[in-house]
Coordinates of N, CA and C in Angstrom, one line a residue:
M12 N -28.5 -46.0 -42.6 CA -29.0 -46.1 -41.2 C -28.5 -44.4 -40.7
S13 N -27.1 -44.0 -41.5 CA -26.6 -43.0 -40.7 C -27.7 -41.2 -40.8
S14 N -28.2 -41.6 -41.8 CA -29.5 -40.7 -42.4 C -30.5 -40.6 -41.1
K15 N -30.7 -41.6 -40.6 CA -31.8 -41.9 -39.9 C -31.0 -41.6 -38.8
K16 N -29.8 -41.9 -38.2 CA -29.0 -41.1 -36.6 C -29.4 -39.8 -36.6
D17 N -29.2 -38.7 -38.5 CA -29.2 -37.3 -38.3 C -30.7 -37.1 -37.6
K18 N -31.3 -38.0 -38.3 CA -32.6 -37.4 -38.0 C -32.9 -37.0 -36.8
G19 N -32.5 -38.3 -35.6 CA -32.9 -39.1 -34.5 C -32.1 -37.8 -33.8
G20 N -31.0 -36.8 -34.4 CA -30.3 -36.1 -33.5 C -30.8 -34.6 -33.5
K21 N -31.3 -34.4 -34.6 CA -31.7 -33.8 -35.1 C -33.0 -33.5 -34.0
G22 N -34.0 -34.1 -33.7 CA -35.6 -34.3 -32.8 C -34.7 -34.2 -31.2
K23 N -33.4 -34.3 -31.3 CA -32.9 -33.8 -29.2 C -32.8 -32.4 -29.3
V24 N -32.5 -31.3 -30.4 CA -32.3 -29.6 -30.3 C -33.5 -29.5 -29.9
E25 N -34.8 -29.0 -31.0 CA -35.6 -28.9 -30.6 C -36.5 -28.4 -28.7
P26 N -36.8 -30.1 -28.5 CA -36.6 -29.9 -27.6 C -36.2 -29.1 -25.6
V27 N -34.4 -28.8 -26.7 CA -33.4 -27.8 -26.3 C -34.2 -25.8 -25.6
A28 N -34.6 -26.0 -27.1 CA -35.2 -24.7 -27.6 C -36.0 -23.7 -27.2
E29 N -37.3 -25.7 -26.9 CA -38.5 -25.1 -26.4 C -38.6 -24.8 -24.7
V30 N -37.2 -25.6 -24.2 CA -37.0 -25.4 -23.1 C -36.2 -23.7 -22.8
A31 N -35.8 -22.9 -23.5 CA -35.6 -22.2 -23.4 C -36.4 -21.2 -23.2
A32 N -37.7 -20.8 -24.4 CA -38.1 -20.4 -24.5 C -39.1 -20.7 -22.9
V33 N -39.0 -21.5 -22.3 CA -40.4 -21.7 -21.4 C -39.6 -21.0 -20.3
S34 N -38.5 -21.3 -20.3 CA -37.6 -20.2 -19.1 C -37.6 -19.5 -19.1
G35 N -37.2 -18.3 -20.5 CA -37.8 -17.0 -20.7 C -38.6 -16.6 -20.1
D36 N -39.5 -17.9 -20.2 CA -40.8 -17.0 -19.4 C -41.3 -16.8 -18.3
A37 N -40.4 -18.2 -17.4 CA -40.2 -17.9 -16.1 C -39.3 -16.5 -15.5
N38 N -39.3 -16.5 -16.7 CA -37.6 -15.1 -15.4 C -38.7 -14.2 -16.2
K39 N -39.5 -14.0 -17.0 CA -40.4 -13.3 -16.8 C -41.7 -12.9 -15.8
V40 N -42.0 -14.0 -16.0 CA -43.0 -14.1 -14.7 C -42.3 -13.6 -13.2
I41 N -40.9 -13.6 -12.8 CA -40.0 -13.6 -12.0 C -40.0 -11.7 -11.4
E42 N -39.6 -11.1 -12.8 CA -39.1 -10.4 -12.4 C -40.9 -9.0 -12.7
L43 N -42.1 -9.4 -12.9 CA -43.9 -9.3 -12.5 C -44.0 -9.2 -11.0
E44 N -43.5 -10.0 -10.3 CA -43.5 -11.0 -9.1 C -42.2 -9.4 -8.6
S45 N -41.4 -9.2 -8.6 CA -40.0 -8.7 -7.6 C -41.1 -7.0 -8.2
Q46 N -41.7 -6.4 -9.5 CA -42.3 -5.6 -9.8 C -43.6 -5.0 -8.4
V47 N -44.8 -6.6 -8.4 CA -45.6 -6.3 -7.9 C -44.8 -5.9 -6.4
K48 N -44.5 -6.8 -5.6 CA -43.3 -6.9 -4.0 C -43.0 -5.5 -4.0
E49 N -42.5 -4.3 -5.0 CA -41.9 -2.9 -5.0 C -43.3 -2.8 -5.4
L50 N -43.9 -2.6 -5.3 CA -45.2 -1.7 -5.2 C -46.3 -1.9 -4.9
K51 N -45.7 -2.8 -3.7 CA -47.6 -3.3 -2.5 C -45.7 -2.4 -1.2
V52 N -45.1 -3.0 -1.3 CA -44.0 -1.9 -0.2 C -44.0 -0.3 -0.5
A53 N -44.3 0.3 -1.9 CA -44.9 1.9 -2.1 C -46.2 1.7 -0.8
L54 N -46.7 1.4 -2.0 CA -48.1 1.6 -0.9 C -48.5 1.4 0.2
R55 N -47.8 0.3 0.9 CA -47.8 0.6 2.4 C -47.5 1.7 2.6
K56 N -45.5 2.2 2.2 CA -45.6 3.3 3.1 C -46.3 5.3 2.4
A57 N -47.6 4.6 1.5 CA -48.3 6.1 0.8 C -48.9 6.0 1.9
E58 N -49.6 4.6 2.4 CA -50.3 4.0 4.2 C -50.1 5.2 5.1
E59 N -48.6 4.2 5.6 CA -48.6 5.2 5.8 C -47.8 6.4 6.2
T60 N -47.4 7.1 5.3 CA -47.5 9.1 4.9 C -49.0 9.3 5.7
L61 N -49.8 8.6 4.7 CA -51.4 9.0 5.4 C -51.6 9.0 6.6
A62 N -51.0 7.8 7.2 CA -51.9 8.2 9.0 C -51.0 8.5 9.4
A63 N -49.2 9.3 9.0 CA -48.9 10.8 10.2 C -49.6 11.8 9.7
R64 N -49.7 12.0 8.4 CA -50.6 13.6 8.7 C -51.8 13.4 9.0
D65 N -53.0 12.2 8.9 CA -53.8 12.4 10.0 C -53.7 12.6 11.1
H66 N -52.5 12.3 11.8 CA -52.6 12.4 12.8 C -51.6 13.8 13.2
E67 N -50.7 13.8 12.7 CA -50.4 15.5 12.8 C -51.3 17.0 12.4
M68 N -53.1 16.4 12.0 CA -53.8 17.5 10.9 C -53.9 18.1 12.6
E69 N -54.6 16.5 13.5 CA -55.5 16.6 14.7 C -55.2 17.1 15.8
M70 N -53.2 16.6 16.2 CA -52.7 17.9 16.7 C -52.5 19.7 16.8
M71 N -52.6 19.9 15.2 CA -53.1 21.3 14.6 C -54.5 21.3 15.4
R72 N -55.5 20.6 15.1 CA -56.9 21.1 15.1 C -56.5 21.4 16.8
A73 N -55.9 20.5 17.8 CA -57.0 20.5 19.4 C -55.5 22.0 19.0
E74 N -53.9 21.6 18.6 CA -54.0 23.8 18.8 C -54.6 25.0 19.0
T75 N -55.1 24.8 17.3 CA -56.5 25.9 17.5 C -57.3 25.5 18.4
A76 N -57.8 25.1 19.2 CA -58.9 24.8 19.6 C -58.5 25.5 21.0
S77 N -57.1 24.7 21.5 CA -57.1 26.1 22.4 C -55.9 27.3 22.3
S78 N -55.5 28.0 21.1 CA -55.1 29.3 21.9 C -56.5 29.9 21.7
R79 N -58.0 29.5 20.6 CA -58.6 29.8 21.1 C -59.7 30.1 21.6
E80 N -59.1 28.9 22.8 CA -59.6 28.9 24.6 C -58.8 29.9 25.2
K81 N -57.9 30.5 25.0 CA -56.9 31.5 25.7 C -57.5 33.1 25.1
V82 N -57.7 32.6 24.2 CA -57.8 33.6 23.3 C -59.5 34.5 23.7
A83 N -60.5 33.5 24.4 CA -61.2 33.8 24.3 C -61.4 33.8 26.5
D84 N -60.7 33.5 26.7 CA -60.0 33.8 28.0 C -59.9 35.1 29.1
A85 N -58.4 35.8 27.7 CA -58.0 36.9 27.5 C -59.1 37.6 27.5
L86 N -60.2 37.5 26.7 CA -61.4 38.4 25.9 C -62.1 39.3 27.7
R87 N -62.3 37.3 28.2 CA -63.1 37.5 29.2 C -62.2 38.0 30.0
N88 N -61.5 38.0 30.7 CA -60.3 38.5 31.5 C -60.3 39.9 31.0
S89 N -60.7 40.3 30.0 CA -60.8 42.1 29.4 C -61.7 42.8 29.9
A90 N -62.5 42.3 29.2 CA -63.9 42.9 30.0 C -64.1 42.4 31.3
R91 N -62.7 42.2 32.1 CA -64.3 42.1 33.8 C -63.2 43.3 33.5
R92 N -61.6 43.6 33.4 CA -60.8 44.2 33.5 C -61.6 45.5 33.4
I93 N -62.3 45.6 32.4 CA -63.1 46.6 32.1 C -64.2 47.7 33.3
A94 N -64.8 46.4 33.8 CA -65.7 46.6 34.5 C -66.0 46.9 35.4
Q95 N -64.5 46.6 36.0 CA -63.8 46.8 37.3 C -63.6 48.3 37.4
V96 N -62.4 48.8 35.7 CA -62.6 49.9 35.5 C -63.5 51.4 36.1
A97 N -65.1 50.4 35.6 CA -66.0 51.0 35.9 C -66.2 52.0 36.8
L98 N -66.5 50.7 37.7 CA -66.5 51.2 39.1 C -65.3 51.1 39.5
L99 N -64.5 51.2 39.3 CA -63.0 52.0 40.3 C -63.5 53.7 40.0
E100 N -64.2 54.0 38.1 CA -64.0 55.9 38.0 C -65.4 56.3 38.6
A101 N -66.1 55.1 39.0 CA -67.4 56.1 39.5 C -67.1 56.1 41.6
T102 N -65.9 55.7 42.2 CA -65.3 55.9 43.1 C -63.8 56.7 43.2
L103 N -63.5 55.9 42.2 CA -62.0 57.2 42.4 C -61.5 57.7 41.3
E104 N -62.1 59.3 41.3 CA -61.3 59.6 41.0 C -60.3 60.3 39.9
E105 N -59.8 59.9 40.9 CA -58.2 60.5 41.1 C -57.5 58.7 40.3
Q106 N -57.7 57.4 40.4 CA -57.6 57.2 39.4 C -57.8 56.9 37.8
R107 N -59.0 57.7 37.7 CA -60.0 57.3 36.5 C -58.4 57.3 35.8
R108 N -57.7 58.1 35.3 CA -56.6 58.4 34.6 C -55.3 56.9 34.3
K109 N -55.8 56.6 35.4 CA -54.7 55.4 35.7 C -55.7 54.3 34.8
E110 N -57.0 53.9 34.5 CA -57.4 53.3 34.2 C -57.6 53.5 32.8
E111 N -57.6 55.0 33.0 CA -57.7 55.5 30.9 C -56.4 54.1 30.5
M112 N -55.2 54.5 30.9 CA -54.2 54.1 30.8 C -54.5 52.4 30.4
L113 N -55.1 52.0 31.5 CA -55.5 50.8 31.7 C -56.0 50.2 30.4
E114 N -57.2 51.1 30.5 CA -58.3 50.3 28.9 C -57.3 50.2 27.3
V115 N -56.8 51.8 27.6 CA -55.9 51.3 26.5 C -55.3 50.5 25.9
E116 N -54.2 50.2 27.4 CA -53.5 49.4 26.7 C -54.3 47.7 27.0
L117 N -55.5 47.4 27.7 CA -55.9 45.8 27.7 C -56.0 46.0 25.8
H118 N -56.8 47.1 25.3 CA -57.2 47.7 23.7 C -56.3 47.0 23.4
K119 N -55.0 47.9 23.2 CA -54.0 47.2 22.1 C -53.6 46.0 22.8
H120 N -53.4 45.1 23.5 CA -53.6 43.9 24.3 C -54.7 42.8 23.3
S121 N -55.7 43.8 23.2 CA -56.9 42.7 22.1 C -56.9 43.0 20.9
Q122 N -56.4 44.1 20.9 CA -55.9 44.2 18.8 C -55.5 43.1 18.4
M123 N -54.0 43.9 19.5 CA -52.5 41.9 18.8 C -53.0 41.1 19.7
M124 N -54.0 40.2 20.3 CA -53.9 39.5 20.7 C -55.4 39.1 19.2
D125 N -55.9 40.2 18.4 CA -56.5 39.8 17.4 C -55.8 39.0 16.7
S126 N -54.9 40.1 16.5 CA -54.0 40.5 15.2 C -53.0 38.6 15.0
V127 N -52.8 38.7 16.9 CA -52.1 37.0 16.2 C -52.9 36.2 16.2
M128 N -53.9 36.1 15.9 CA -54.8 34.6 16.2 C -55.6 35.2 14.6
N129 N -55.5 36.1 14.5 CA -56.1 36.3 13.1 C -54.6 35.5 12.5
Y130 N -53.3 35.7 12.1 CA -52.2 35.3 11.9 C -52.5 33.5 12.1
R131 N -52.4 33.7 13.0 CA -53.2 32.0 13.3 C -54.2 30.7 12.6
D132 N -55.2 31.4 12.7 CA -55.7 31.1 12.0 C -55.9 30.9 10.1
K133 N -55.1 32.4 9.7 CA -54.6 32.7 8.2 C -54.0 31.1 8.0
E134 N -52.7 31.0 9.0 CA -51.7 30.0 8.6 C -52.6 28.2 8.7
T135 N -53.1 27.7 9.7 CA -53.5 26.8 9.6 C -54.4 26.4 8.9
S136 N -55.2 27.4 8.8 CA -56.0 26.9 7.0 C -55.4 27.3 6.0
R137 N -54.1 27.5 5.8 CA -53.5 27.2 4.7 C -52.7 26.1 4.9
E138 N -51.9 25.2 6.1 CA -51.8 24.4 6.3 C -52.6 23.5 6.4
Y139 N -53.7 24.2 6.6 CA -54.9 22.9 6.3 C -55.0 21.8 4.9
H140 N -54.6 23.2 4.2 CA -55.1 23.2 2.5 C -54.3 22.4 2.9
E141 N -52.7 22.4 3.0 CA -51.5 22.0 2.1 C -52.0 20.9 2.7
I142 N -52.1 20.6 3.6 CA -51.9 18.6 4.5 C -53.2 17.8 3.7
L143 N -54.3 18.9 3.0 CA -55.7 18.7 2.3 C -55.2 18.3 0.9
R144 N -54.5 18.8 0.3 CA -53.8 18.8 -1.0 C -53.3 17.3 -1.5
E145 N -52.5 18.3 -0.5 CA -51.1 16.5 0.2 C -52.5 15.0 0.6
N146 N -52.8 15.0 0.8 CA -53.7 13.4 0.5 C -54.3 13.8 0.1
A147 N -55.3 14.5 -1.1 CA -55.8 14.5 -2.0 C -54.9 13.8 -2.8
E148 N -53.6 13.7 -3.3 CA -52.1 13.0 -4.1 C -51.4 12.3 -3.9
L149 N -51.8 11.9 -2.7 CA -51.3 10.6 -2.0 C -51.9 9.7 -2.0
S150 N -53.6 9.7 -2.1 CA -55.1 9.2 -2.3 C -54.7 8.0 -4.0
E151 N -55.1 9.9 -4.8 CA -54.6 9.1 -6.6 C -53.2 8.3 -6.2
K152 N -52.7 9.0 -5.9 CA -51.7 8.1 -6.5 C -51.2 6.4 -5.3
C153 N -51.8 6.6 -4.6 CA -52.1 4.7 -4.1 C -53.3 4.4 -4.8
A154 N -53.9 5.5 -4.8 CA -55.2 4.3 -5.9 C -54.5 4.0 -7.8
R155 N -53.7 4.9 -8.1 CA -52.9 4.7 -9.5 C -52.3 3.2 -8.7
W156 N -51.1 3.0 -8.1 CA -49.9 2.3 -7.0 C -51.5 0.7 -7.6
K157 N -52.1 1.3 -6.8 CA -53.0 -0.5 -6.6 C -54.0 -1.0 -7.6
Q158 N -54.2 0.5 -8.8 CA -54.5 -0.4 -10.3 C -53.1 -0.6 -10.8
R159 N -52.0 -1.0 -10.7 CA -50.5 -0.8 -11.3 C -50.3 -2.5 -10.9
A160 N -50.3 -2.5 -9.1 CA -50.3 -3.3 -9.1 C -51.5 -5.1 -9.5
E161 N -52.2 -4.2 -9.7 CA -53.2 -5.4 -9.8 C -53.0 -5.8 -11.7
M162 N -52.9 -4.8 -11.8 CA -52.7 -5.1 -14.0 C -51.3 -6.1 -13.9
L163 N -50.6 -5.5 -13.2 CA -49.0 -6.7 -13.1 C -49.4 -7.4 -12.2
Q164 N -50.1 -8.1 -11.6 CA -50.8 -9.2 -10.6 C -51.4 -10.0 -12.3
Q165 N -52.4 -9.3 -12.6 CA -53.2 -9.8 -13.9 C -52.0 -10.3 -15.2
E166 N -50.9 -9.4 -15.3 CA -50.4 -9.7 -16.2 C -49.2 -11.5 -16.1
R167 N -49.5 -11.5 -14.6 CA -48.2 -12.2 -13.8 C -49.0 -13.5 -14.2
W168 N -50.0 -13.8 -13.7 CA -51.6 -15.1 -13.6 C -51.5 -14.9 -15.1
E169 N -51.5 -14.2 -16.1 CA -51.5 -14.8 -17.4 C -50.3 -15.7 -18.3
F170 N -49.4 -14.7 -18.0 CA -48.4 -15.6 -18.7 C -48.0 -17.0 -17.9
V171 N -48.3 -16.8 -16.8 CA -47.9 -18.3 -15.5 C -48.9 -19.3 -16.8
R172 N -49.8 -18.9 -17.2 CA -50.9 -19.7 -17.9 C -50.4 -20.5 -18.6
K173 N -49.8 -19.4 -20.2 CA -49.6 -19.5 -20.8 C -48.4 -20.2 -20.7
W174 N -47.5 -19.7 -19.8 CA -46.4 -20.9 -19.4 C -46.6 -22.0 -19.0
K175 N -47.8 -22.4 -18.3 CA -48.5 -23.8 -18.2 C -48.3 -24.7 -19.7
K176 N -49.1 -24.4 -20.4 CA -49.8 -24.4 -21.1 C -48.6 -24.6 -22.5
E177 N -47.7 -23.6 -23.0 CA -46.5 -24.0 -24.0 C -46.0 -25.1 -22.6
R178 N -45.9 -25.0 -21.9 CA -44.8 -26.4 -21.3 C -46.1 -27.9 -22.0
V179 N -46.6 -27.7 -21.1 CA -47.5 -29.1 -21.6 C -47.7 -29.5 -23.6
E180 N -48.3 -28.9 -24.0 CA -47.5 -28.6 -25.2 C -47.0 -29.3 -25.9
A181 N -45.2 -28.8 -25.0 CA -44.4 -28.9 -25.5 C -44.4 -30.3 -24.6
I182 N -44.3 -30.8 -24.3 CA -44.3 -32.3 -23.1 C -45.0 -33.3 -23.8
E183 N -46.5 -32.3 -24.2 CA -47.8 -33.7 -25.2 C -46.8 -34.0 -26.0
S184 N -46.0 -33.1 -27.0 CA -45.3 -33.1 -28.8 C -44.4 -34.0 -28.3
N185 N -43.0 -33.6 -27.1 CA -42.3 -34.5 -27.4 C -42.7 -35.9 -27.1
M186 N -43.6 -36.0 -26.4 CA -44.0 -37.5 -26.3 C -45.1 -38.0 -27.3
E187 N -44.5 -37.8 -27.9 CA -45.9 -38.4 -29.2 C -44.8 -38.1 -30.1
A188 N -44.1 -37.5 -30.6 CA -42.8 -37.4 -31.4 C -42.0 -38.9 -30.5
A189 N -41.9 -38.5 -29.3 CA -41.2 -40.7 -28.8 C -42.1 -41.5 -29.2
D190 N -43.4 -41.5 -29.0 CA -43.7 -42.6 -29.5 C -44.4 -43.1 -31.5
L191 N -44.3 -41.4 -32.1 CA -43.7 -42.1 -33.2 C -42.9 -42.7 -33.8
K192 N -41.6 -42.3 -33.2 CA -40.0 -43.3 -33.6 C -40.7 -44.4 -33.1
L193 N -40.8 -44.5 -31.8 CA -41.1 -46.3 -30.8 C -42.3 -46.5 -32.2
N194 N -42.8 -46.3 -32.8 CA -43.0 -47.2 -33.3 C -43.2 -47.9 -34.5
Q195 N -41.9 -46.6 -34.9 CA -41.2 -47.2 -36.6 C -40.4 -47.6 -36.8
K196 N -39.7 -47.7 -35.1 CA -39.0 -48.2 -34.6 C -39.7 -50.1 -34.9
L197 N -40.5 -50.3 -34.0 CA -41.0 -52.0 -33.9 C -41.4 -52.1 -35.3
N198 N -41.3 -50.8 -36.0 CA -42.1 -51.9 -37.6 C -41.1 -52.4 -38.5
K199 N -40.3 -51.3 -38.0 CA -39.1 -51.8 -39.0 C -38.4 -53.0 -37.7
A200 N -38.1 -53.1 -36.8 CA -37.8 -54.6 -36.9 C -39.1 -55.7 -36.8
L201 N -40.0 -55.7 -36.9 CA -41.1 -56.3 -37.2 C -40.7 -57.1 -38.9
D202 N -40.7 -55.8 -39.7 CA -40.5 -55.7 -41.1 C -39.3 -56.8 -41.5
S203 N -37.9 -55.7 -40.0 CA -36.4 -56.8 -41.0 C -36.9 -58.7 -39.8
D204 N -37.3 -58.9 -39.2 CA -38.0 -60.0 -38.6 C -38.5 -61.3 -40.2
G205 N -39.7 -60.6 -40.2 CA -40.8 -61.1 -41.2 C -39.7 -61.5 -42.4
E206 N -38.4 -60.8 -42.9 CA -37.8 -60.7 -43.5 C -36.6 -61.9 -43.9
E207 N -35.6 -61.8 -42.6 CA -35.5 -62.7 -42.2 C -35.8 -64.9 -41.9
R208 N -37.4 -64.4 -41.6 CA -38.0 -65.6 -41.2 C -38.4 -65.9 -43.2
E209 N -39.3 -65.3 -43.9 CA -39.2 -65.5 -45.1 C -38.4 -66.4 -46.2
D210 N -36.9 -65.9 -45.6 CA -35.3 -65.9 -46.0 C -35.4 -67.1 -46.0
S211 N -35.5 -67.7 -44.8 CA -35.4 -69.1 -43.5 C -35.9 -70.5 -44.3
D212 N -37.3 -69.9 -44.8 CA -38.4 -70.0 -45.3 C -37.8 -71.4 -47.1
E213 N -37.4 -69.6 -46.8 CA -37.2 -70.6 -49.5 C -36.0 -70.6 -48.6
E214 N -34.5 -71.4 -47.7 CA -33.7 -72.3 -48.1 C -34.1 -73.4 -47.7
V215 N -35.2 -74.2 -46.7 CA -36.1 -74.8 -45.8 C -35.8 -76.0 -47.4
A216 N -36.9 -74.3 -48.1 CA -37.5 -75.4 -49.3 C -36.8 -76.1 -50.5
E217 N -36.0 -74.8 -50.6 CA -34.6 -75.5 -51.5 C -33.7 -76.8 -50.7
E218 N -33.7 -76.7 -50.0 CA -33.0 -78.0 -49.1 C -34.0 -79.6 -49.1
H219 N -35.0 -79.4 -48.8 CA -36.3 -80.4 -49.6 C -36.1 -80.1 -50.5
T220 N -36.2 -79.2 -51.9 CA -35.7 -80.3 -52.7 C -35.0 -80.7 -53.8
E221 N -33.8 -80.7 -53.5 CA -32.6 -80.7 -53.4 C -32.6 -82.5 -52.9
D222 N -32.7 -82.6 -51.2 CA -33.2 -83.4 -51.0 C -34.2 -85.0 -51.9
A223 N -35.0 -84.2 -52.7 CA -35.6 -84.9 -53.0 C -35.2 -84.9 -54.4
G224 N -34.6 -84.4 -54.9 CA -34.0 -85.2 -56.2 C -33.1 -86.0 -56.0
A225 N -32.3 -85.8 -54.9 CA -31.2 -87.1 -54.7 C -31.7 -88.2 -54.5
D226 N -33.0 -88.4 -54.6 CA -34.2 -89.5 -53.7 C -34.3 -89.9 -55.2
D227 N -34.6 -89.9 -56.4 CA -35.4 -89.6 -57.3 C -33.9 -90.3 -58.2
D228 N -33.1 -89.9 -58.6 CA -31.7 -90.3 -58.7 C -31.1 -91.4 -58.6
G229 N -31.5 -91.9 -57.3 CA -31.2 -93.1 -56.4 C -32.2 -94.0 -57.7
W230 N -33.3 -94.0 -56.6 CA -33.8 -94.8 -57.4 C -33.9 -94.8 -58.8

């Protein structure tokens, strides 16, 4: 009887180990879900950064267009002034020197504006290409983050499926073990009951035999 109780005790330890293994898988699933959430937050921040960079590019384009329009206006004004100087030169000889000085000044101003615009165009082009490069890098990072998030999500699904399957198998195994133990107990009880009945029948038969012998002696 004591050896059978020890076997029953060992049977109770096995489900505890299985539950511990299932709990470890559940913790791993929770960790993967946390990583997926962090990747989603990083992805959302990257998308917001891309939107801000696009807005900056639009502002710079508008500023460049405005600067070019101002230069065009300045050039048109310069041409108009040169024409006025030419007309004044024909009628006002004494104003020729002033007109020449004005023309030289306008020429210098035009050169300065051209230099400023060339520098501004170069800087704008450099900044524009820099933004394009950064946007390309961010797009590549976003693609990697999306791929990583999908991989983690797939791993999480796989772990959940595996965990559920192992849990169902453990439950079924425990149920089968419990059914087996119950059947063994029932069979044992039936066997012991049958033995008790056989002993009782033998005792009754012996009593009948003794009674019959006593009757024979009386005769």
